[in-house]
Amino acid sequence: ELKRPGVTLHLLWTEYREDEPNGYGYSQFCELYRQWKKSLDVPMRQDYKAGEKVFVDYTGDRLSITNPETGETQPMEVFVGVLGYSNYTYAEAQPSQSRENWIGGHVRMLQFLGGVPEVVVPDNLKSGVKDPCYYDPELNPAYQELAEHYALVVLPARVRKPRDKAKVETGVQVVERWIMARLRHDTFFSLAELNRRSRELLQELNDRPMVHLGQSRRELFEAVDRPALNPLPERPYEFAQTKIARVSIDYHVEYDKHFYSVPNRLIHEEVRIRATEHMVEIYHKSQKDPVAIHPRSHIAGRHTTCQEHMPLNHQQRQEWSPERFLNWAEQVGPS
C-alpha cells in the first residue's frame, strides 16, 4: 500500500484502527512495521575470486584546481576502481565524467594494476552504458571496443541496487576520507599536480594494514590478485570518437573541420568515421576493414587526399604540375 501515491504509514494505521478500535497504538504499529520491513531485504554476503572483478565509479564529492591568474577554481571529478578480492584501490582526478575521461580512467587503471580482470562492474553512467539491462546491457561503442580490446566483460550493476557494487561504494568512502579529505586545505594549479599528490596518498592507502584482515591491500594484491590477472595487451586502448558522414562530390568527408578522401566510388554514400588522437579510419556500411586510413590532422579547412582515391582523369591532371612543365622545359634548353 505504501507504494501507492499519497499513502502514508499514519493513514494505514488510521484505517487499521477503524477496523480494530482496540488494536495497536501508532508507535507500536510503526515498530512492528519496521521489524517486518527488515525481513524483506536481507543482504547476501559476496565471495570474490582472485582477479575476477574490478568495481568502478565516481565519488560524490569533488576536488578542484585553481587558475593561477584569475584565482577561479574548477571542480574535478574523482574516478575510483576497487578489486573485489584484495580491495586494492585506484583513484584519479578528471575534468569531467565525459566518455573520453571515463574510458581513459579504465585504461590508466588497468595499467596501474598491471593486468586485466575478467569482469568490470560499473554504475549505469551514460558515458559507458546506453541501456542498463542487467542481463543484456547495451554499451556505448567506445566502451564496447575497450572491453573487446582487453578481452573482458562489462557487467553493469542493476539500477538503484548499490549492493551490486558494494565494494566500490566502500572504496569511494575510503578515498573520500583518506585522500580527498586530506587534500581539503591544499591548493593545486594543474590537474597533473593534483594527481601526483593523489597518487602519493593512494600509495599510503594501499600500504595501510586493514584492521579486520591484518594485511594491507597491496600485500593481498601481490599475493593473490596480481597472479590471477590476465596479461595486458601489447598496446593500451586508444579512445576513439565516431561520426556518421556523407561523402561529398569531391570524394572527401569532414571530421573536426578537416577533410579526408575516400575512394571516389563512394560519392554520396554514408560512411562511419572513427577518429583517435593520431588516426582517422573511415568505414562503409558494415564492413570490418576501413575503406580509408589517414593520419589525424588538426588543420582546419585543409584536405588530406590519397591519389588512389581520385578518379583516373583527376590523377592524370594532378601529374601536370608546374614542376613537371619546368623539368620538361629544362630538357629542351635554356630558352
Coordinates of C-alpha atoms in Angstrom, one line a residue:
E1 CA 0.0 0.0 0.0
L2 CA 2.8 2.4 0.8
K3 CA 4.0 2.2 -2.9
R4 CA 0.8 4.0 -3.9
P5 CA 0.8 7.8 -4.3
G6 CA -0.1 9.7 -1.2
V7 CA -0.3 6.6 1.1
T8 CA 1.5 7.0 4.5
L9 CA 2.0 4.8 7.4
H10 CA -0.2 7.1 9.5
L11 CA -3.1 6.7 7.0
L12 CA -2.7 2.9 7.1
W13 CA -2.8 3.0 10.9
T14 CA -5.9 5.1 10.9
E15 CA -7.7 2.7 8.6
Y16 CA -6.5 -0.2 10.7
R17 CA -7.9 1.4 13.9
E18 CA -11.3 1.9 12.1
D19 CA -11.4 -1.9 11.7
E20 CA -9.7 -2.7 15.1
P21 CA -10.7 0.0 17.6
N22 CA -8.8 -1.7 20.4
G23 CA -5.8 -2.5 18.2
Y24 CA -2.2 -1.4 18.5
G25 CA -1.3 2.2 19.2
Y26 CA 0.5 4.2 16.5
S27 CA 4.0 3.9 17.9
Q28 CA 3.6 0.1 18.4
F29 CA 2.1 -0.2 14.9
C30 CA 5.2 1.6 13.4
E31 CA 7.6 -0.6 15.5
L32 CA 6.0 -3.8 14.2
Y33 CA 6.1 -2.4 10.6
R34 CA 9.9 -1.7 11.0
Q35 CA 10.6 -5.2 12.3
W36 CA 8.6 -6.7 9.4
K37 CA 10.4 -4.5 6.8
K38 CA 13.8 -5.7 8.0
S39 CA 12.9 -9.2 7.0
L40 CA 12.2 -8.2 3.4
D41 CA 15.7 -7.4 2.1
V42 CA 18.4 -9.5 3.7
P43 CA 21.8 -8.8 2.2
M44 CA 23.7 -11.7 0.7
R45 CA 27.4 -12.0 1.6
Q46 CA 29.5 -11.9 -1.6
D47 CA 32.6 -14.0 -2.1
Y48 CA 35.1 -12.7 -4.7
K49 CA 37.5 -14.8 -6.7
A50 CA 41.1 -13.6 -7.2
G51 CA 41.5 -11.4 -10.2
E52 CA 37.8 -11.8 -11.2
K53 CA 36.1 -8.4 -10.7
V54 CA 37.0 -4.7 -10.5
F55 CA 34.3 -2.2 -9.5
V56 CA 34.4 1.3 -10.9
D57 CA 32.5 4.5 -10.1
Y58 CA 32.9 8.3 -9.4
T59 CA 32.9 9.8 -5.9
G60 CA 30.1 12.0 -4.8
D61 CA 32.4 14.8 -3.7
R62 CA 34.9 16.5 -5.9
L63 CA 38.4 18.0 -5.8
S64 CA 39.4 21.3 -7.5
I65 CA 42.2 23.1 -9.3
T66 CA 42.8 26.8 -9.2
N67 CA 43.6 29.1 -12.1
P68 CA 46.9 30.8 -11.0
E69 CA 46.0 34.0 -13.0
T70 CA 42.4 34.5 -12.0
G71 CA 42.1 32.5 -8.8
E72 CA 39.0 30.8 -10.2
T73 CA 38.5 27.2 -9.1
Q74 CA 37.4 24.4 -11.4
P75 CA 35.8 21.2 -9.9
M76 CA 37.4 17.9 -10.7
E77 CA 35.7 14.5 -10.7
V78 CA 37.4 11.5 -8.9
F79 CA 37.3 8.1 -10.7
V80 CA 37.7 5.1 -8.4
G81 CA 38.4 1.4 -9.1
V82 CA 38.5 -1.4 -6.5
L83 CA 39.4 -5.0 -7.0
G84 CA 36.9 -7.4 -5.4
Y85 CA 39.2 -9.8 -3.6
S86 CA 42.1 -7.6 -2.2
N87 CA 40.3 -4.2 -2.1
Y88 CA 43.4 -2.9 -4.0
T89 CA 42.3 0.7 -4.9
Y90 CA 42.9 3.1 -7.8
A91 CA 41.9 6.7 -7.9
E92 CA 42.5 9.7 -10.2
A93 CA 41.1 13.2 -10.7
Q94 CA 39.4 14.0 -14.1
P95 CA 38.0 17.2 -15.6
S96 CA 34.5 15.7 -16.1
Q97 CA 32.6 12.4 -16.3
S98 CA 32.7 12.6 -20.1
R99 CA 33.1 9.4 -22.2
E100 CA 36.7 10.3 -23.0
N101 CA 37.6 10.6 -19.3
W102 CA 35.6 7.5 -18.4
I103 CA 37.4 5.4 -21.0
G104 CA 40.8 6.9 -20.1
G105 CA 40.2 6.2 -16.4
H106 CA 39.8 2.5 -17.2
V107 CA 42.9 2.4 -19.4
R108 CA 45.1 4.0 -16.7
M109 CA 43.5 1.8 -14.0
L110 CA 44.4 -1.3 -15.9
Q111 CA 48.0 0.0 -16.5
F112 CA 48.2 0.7 -12.7
L113 CA 47.0 -2.9 -11.9
G114 CA 49.5 -4.4 -14.4
G115 CA 46.9 -6.8 -15.6
V116 CA 43.3 -7.4 -16.7
P117 CA 40.5 -8.8 -14.5
E118 CA 37.7 -10.9 -16.0
V119 CA 34.9 -8.5 -15.3
V120 CA 34.4 -4.8 -14.9
V121 CA 31.3 -3.8 -12.8
P122 CA 30.4 -0.1 -13.4
D123 CA 27.4 2.0 -12.4
N124 CA 25.0 2.8 -15.2
L125 CA 26.8 6.0 -16.2
K126 CA 25.6 7.3 -19.6
S127 CA 29.3 7.6 -20.7
G128 CA 29.5 3.8 -20.6
V129 CA 26.1 2.2 -20.7
K130 CA 23.3 3.1 -23.2
D131 CA 20.7 0.6 -22.0
P132 CA 21.2 -0.5 -18.3
C133 CA 19.7 -4.0 -18.7
Y134 CA 21.4 -6.4 -16.2
Y135 CA 21.3 -9.5 -18.4
D136 CA 22.0 -7.9 -21.8
P137 CA 23.3 -4.3 -21.3
E138 CA 23.9 -2.2 -24.4
L139 CA 27.2 -0.4 -24.1
N140 CA 28.4 2.7 -25.8
P141 CA 30.6 1.8 -28.8
A142 CA 33.8 3.1 -27.3
Y143 CA 33.2 1.2 -24.1
Q144 CA 32.4 -2.0 -26.1
E145 CA 35.6 -1.5 -28.0
L146 CA 37.6 -1.2 -24.8
A147 CA 36.0 -4.4 -23.5
E148 CA 36.9 -6.2 -26.7
H149 CA 40.5 -4.8 -26.7
Y150 CA 41.2 -6.1 -23.2
A151 CA 39.1 -9.3 -23.6
L152 CA 37.0 -8.5 -20.5
V153 CA 33.3 -8.5 -19.7
V154 CA 31.4 -5.4 -18.7
L155 CA 28.5 -6.2 -16.3
P156 CA 26.8 -3.1 -15.1
A157 CA 25.2 -3.0 -11.6
R158 CA 21.4 -3.0 -11.5
V159 CA 19.7 0.3 -11.4
R160 CA 19.3 1.6 -7.8
K161 CA 20.9 -1.5 -6.4
P162 CA 24.0 -0.2 -4.6
R163 CA 24.7 -3.6 -3.1
D164 CA 25.7 -4.9 -6.6
K165 CA 28.7 -2.7 -6.3
A166 CA 29.2 -2.5 -2.6
K167 CA 33.0 -2.8 -3.0
V168 CA 33.3 0.4 -4.9
E169 CA 30.7 2.1 -2.6
T170 CA 33.0 1.3 0.3
G171 CA 36.1 2.2 -1.8
V172 CA 34.6 5.6 -2.6
Q173 CA 34.1 6.3 1.1
V174 CA 37.7 5.3 1.8
V175 CA 39.1 7.5 -1.0
E176 CA 37.0 10.4 0.3
R177 CA 38.2 10.0 3.8
W178 CA 41.9 9.1 3.3
I179 CA 42.7 11.0 0.2
M180 CA 40.2 13.8 -0.6
A181 CA 39.7 14.9 3.0
R182 CA 43.5 15.2 3.4
L183 CA 43.7 17.5 0.4
R184 CA 41.0 19.9 1.6
H185 CA 43.5 22.6 2.7
D186 CA 45.8 22.2 -0.3
T187 CA 45.7 24.3 -3.5
F188 CA 46.6 22.9 -6.9
F189 CA 47.2 24.8 -10.1
S190 CA 47.1 21.9 -12.6
L191 CA 45.4 18.5 -12.9
A192 CA 48.8 16.9 -13.2
E193 CA 49.9 18.4 -9.9
L194 CA 46.7 17.3 -8.2
N195 CA 47.1 13.7 -9.5
R196 CA 50.7 13.5 -8.4
R197 CA 49.8 14.3 -4.8
S198 CA 46.7 12.0 -5.0
R199 CA 49.0 9.1 -6.2
E200 CA 51.2 9.6 -3.1
L201 CA 48.2 9.3 -0.8
L202 CA 46.9 6.4 -2.8
Q203 CA 50.1 4.5 -2.2
E204 CA 49.8 5.2 1.5
L205 CA 46.2 3.9 1.4
N206 CA 47.1 0.7 -0.3
D207 CA 50.0 0.1 2.1
R208 CA 48.0 0.7 5.3
P209 CA 47.1 -2.6 7.0
M210 CA 43.3 -3.3 7.1
V211 CA 42.2 -3.8 10.7
H212 CA 39.8 -6.6 10.0
L213 CA 42.4 -8.6 8.0
G214 CA 45.7 -7.6 9.5
Q215 CA 47.1 -7.2 5.9
S216 CA 47.4 -4.3 3.6
R217 CA 45.6 -4.0 0.3
R218 CA 49.0 -4.2 -1.5
E219 CA 50.0 -7.4 0.3
L220 CA 46.8 -9.1 -0.7
F221 CA 47.0 -7.8 -4.2
E222 CA 50.6 -9.0 -4.8
A223 CA 49.9 -12.4 -3.1
V224 CA 46.5 -13.3 -4.6
D225 CA 45.1 -10.8 -7.2
R226 CA 48.1 -10.0 -9.4
P227 CA 48.9 -13.6 -10.2
A228 CA 45.3 -14.2 -11.3
L229 CA 45.0 -11.2 -13.6
N230 CA 45.2 -11.7 -17.4
P231 CA 48.1 -10.1 -19.2
L232 CA 47.8 -6.6 -20.7
P233 CA 47.7 -6.4 -24.5
E234 CA 50.8 -5.1 -26.3
R235 CA 49.4 -1.6 -26.5
P236 CA 46.8 0.2 -24.4
Y237 CA 43.4 1.0 -25.9
E238 CA 43.2 4.4 -27.6
F239 CA 39.9 6.2 -27.2
A240 CA 38.1 6.8 -30.4
Q241 CA 35.1 9.0 -31.4
T242 CA 32.7 8.0 -34.1
K243 CA 30.7 10.1 -36.6
I244 CA 28.4 9.3 -39.4
A245 CA 29.0 11.5 -42.5
R246 CA 28.0 11.6 -46.2
V247 CA 30.7 11.7 -48.9
S248 CA 30.7 14.9 -50.8
I249 CA 31.0 15.3 -54.6
D250 CA 34.8 15.8 -54.2
Y251 CA 35.1 12.3 -52.6
H252 CA 36.0 13.8 -49.2
V253 CA 34.4 13.7 -45.7
E254 CA 34.7 16.3 -43.0
Y255 CA 35.9 15.5 -39.4
D256 CA 36.8 18.2 -36.9
K257 CA 36.9 20.8 -39.7
H258 CA 39.4 18.8 -41.8
F259 CA 38.6 16.9 -45.0
Y260 CA 39.7 13.3 -45.7
S261 CA 39.5 11.5 -49.0
V262 CA 37.7 8.1 -49.6
P263 CA 37.5 6.1 -52.8
N264 CA 35.6 8.1 -55.4
R265 CA 33.1 5.3 -56.0
L266 CA 31.6 6.2 -52.6
I267 CA 30.4 9.7 -53.6
H268 CA 27.0 10.5 -51.9
E269 CA 27.4 7.3 -49.8
E270 CA 27.1 7.3 -46.0
V271 CA 30.2 6.3 -44.1
R272 CA 31.3 5.9 -40.4
I273 CA 34.4 7.9 -39.3
R274 CA 36.4 6.5 -36.3
A275 CA 38.9 9.0 -35.1
T276 CA 41.6 8.6 -32.4
E277 CA 44.2 11.1 -31.3
H278 CA 46.5 10.1 -34.1
M279 CA 44.5 8.3 -36.8
V280 CA 41.3 8.6 -38.8
E281 CA 39.6 5.4 -40.1
I282 CA 36.6 5.5 -42.5
Y283 CA 34.2 2.5 -42.8
H284 CA 31.5 1.9 -45.4
K285 CA 28.3 0.2 -44.2
S286 CA 29.0 -2.8 -42.0
Q287 CA 32.5 -3.6 -43.4
K288 CA 35.1 -4.6 -40.8
D289 CA 38.0 -3.2 -42.8
P290 CA 38.3 0.5 -43.4
V291 CA 38.0 1.9 -46.9
A292 CA 40.4 4.7 -46.0
I293 CA 43.0 5.4 -43.3
H294 CA 44.6 8.8 -42.8
P295 CA 46.9 10.4 -40.2
R296 CA 44.9 12.7 -38.0
S297 CA 45.2 16.4 -38.9
H298 CA 44.1 19.3 -36.8
I299 CA 44.5 22.0 -39.5
A300 CA 41.0 23.4 -40.2
G301 CA 39.8 23.8 -43.8
R302 CA 42.6 21.7 -45.4
H303 CA 42.4 18.5 -47.3
T304 CA 44.2 15.1 -46.9
T305 CA 43.9 13.2 -50.2
C306 CA 45.2 9.8 -51.3
Q307 CA 46.0 9.6 -55.0
E308 CA 44.4 6.2 -55.4
H309 CA 41.1 7.6 -54.2
M310 CA 41.0 10.0 -57.1
P311 CA 39.3 9.3 -60.5
L312 CA 41.7 8.4 -63.3
N313 CA 41.3 11.8 -65.0
H314 CA 42.0 13.6 -61.7
Q315 CA 45.1 11.6 -61.2
Q316 CA 46.3 12.4 -64.7
R317 CA 45.5 16.1 -64.3
Q318 CA 47.4 16.2 -61.0
E319 CA 50.5 14.9 -62.8
W320 CA 50.5 18.1 -65.0
S321 CA 52.0 20.3 -62.3
P322 CA 54.2 23.4 -62.7
E323 CA 57.2 21.4 -61.6
R324 CA 56.6 18.9 -64.4
F325 CA 56.5 21.7 -67.0
L326 CA 59.7 23.2 -65.7
N327 CA 61.5 19.9 -65.7
W328 CA 60.4 19.3 -69.3
A329 CA 61.5 22.8 -70.4
E330 CA 64.9 22.4 -68.9
Q331 CA 65.4 19.3 -71.0
V332 CA 64.7 21.3 -74.2
G333 CA 67.2 24.0 -73.5
P334 CA 67.9 27.3 -71.7
S335 CA 65.2 29.1 -73.7

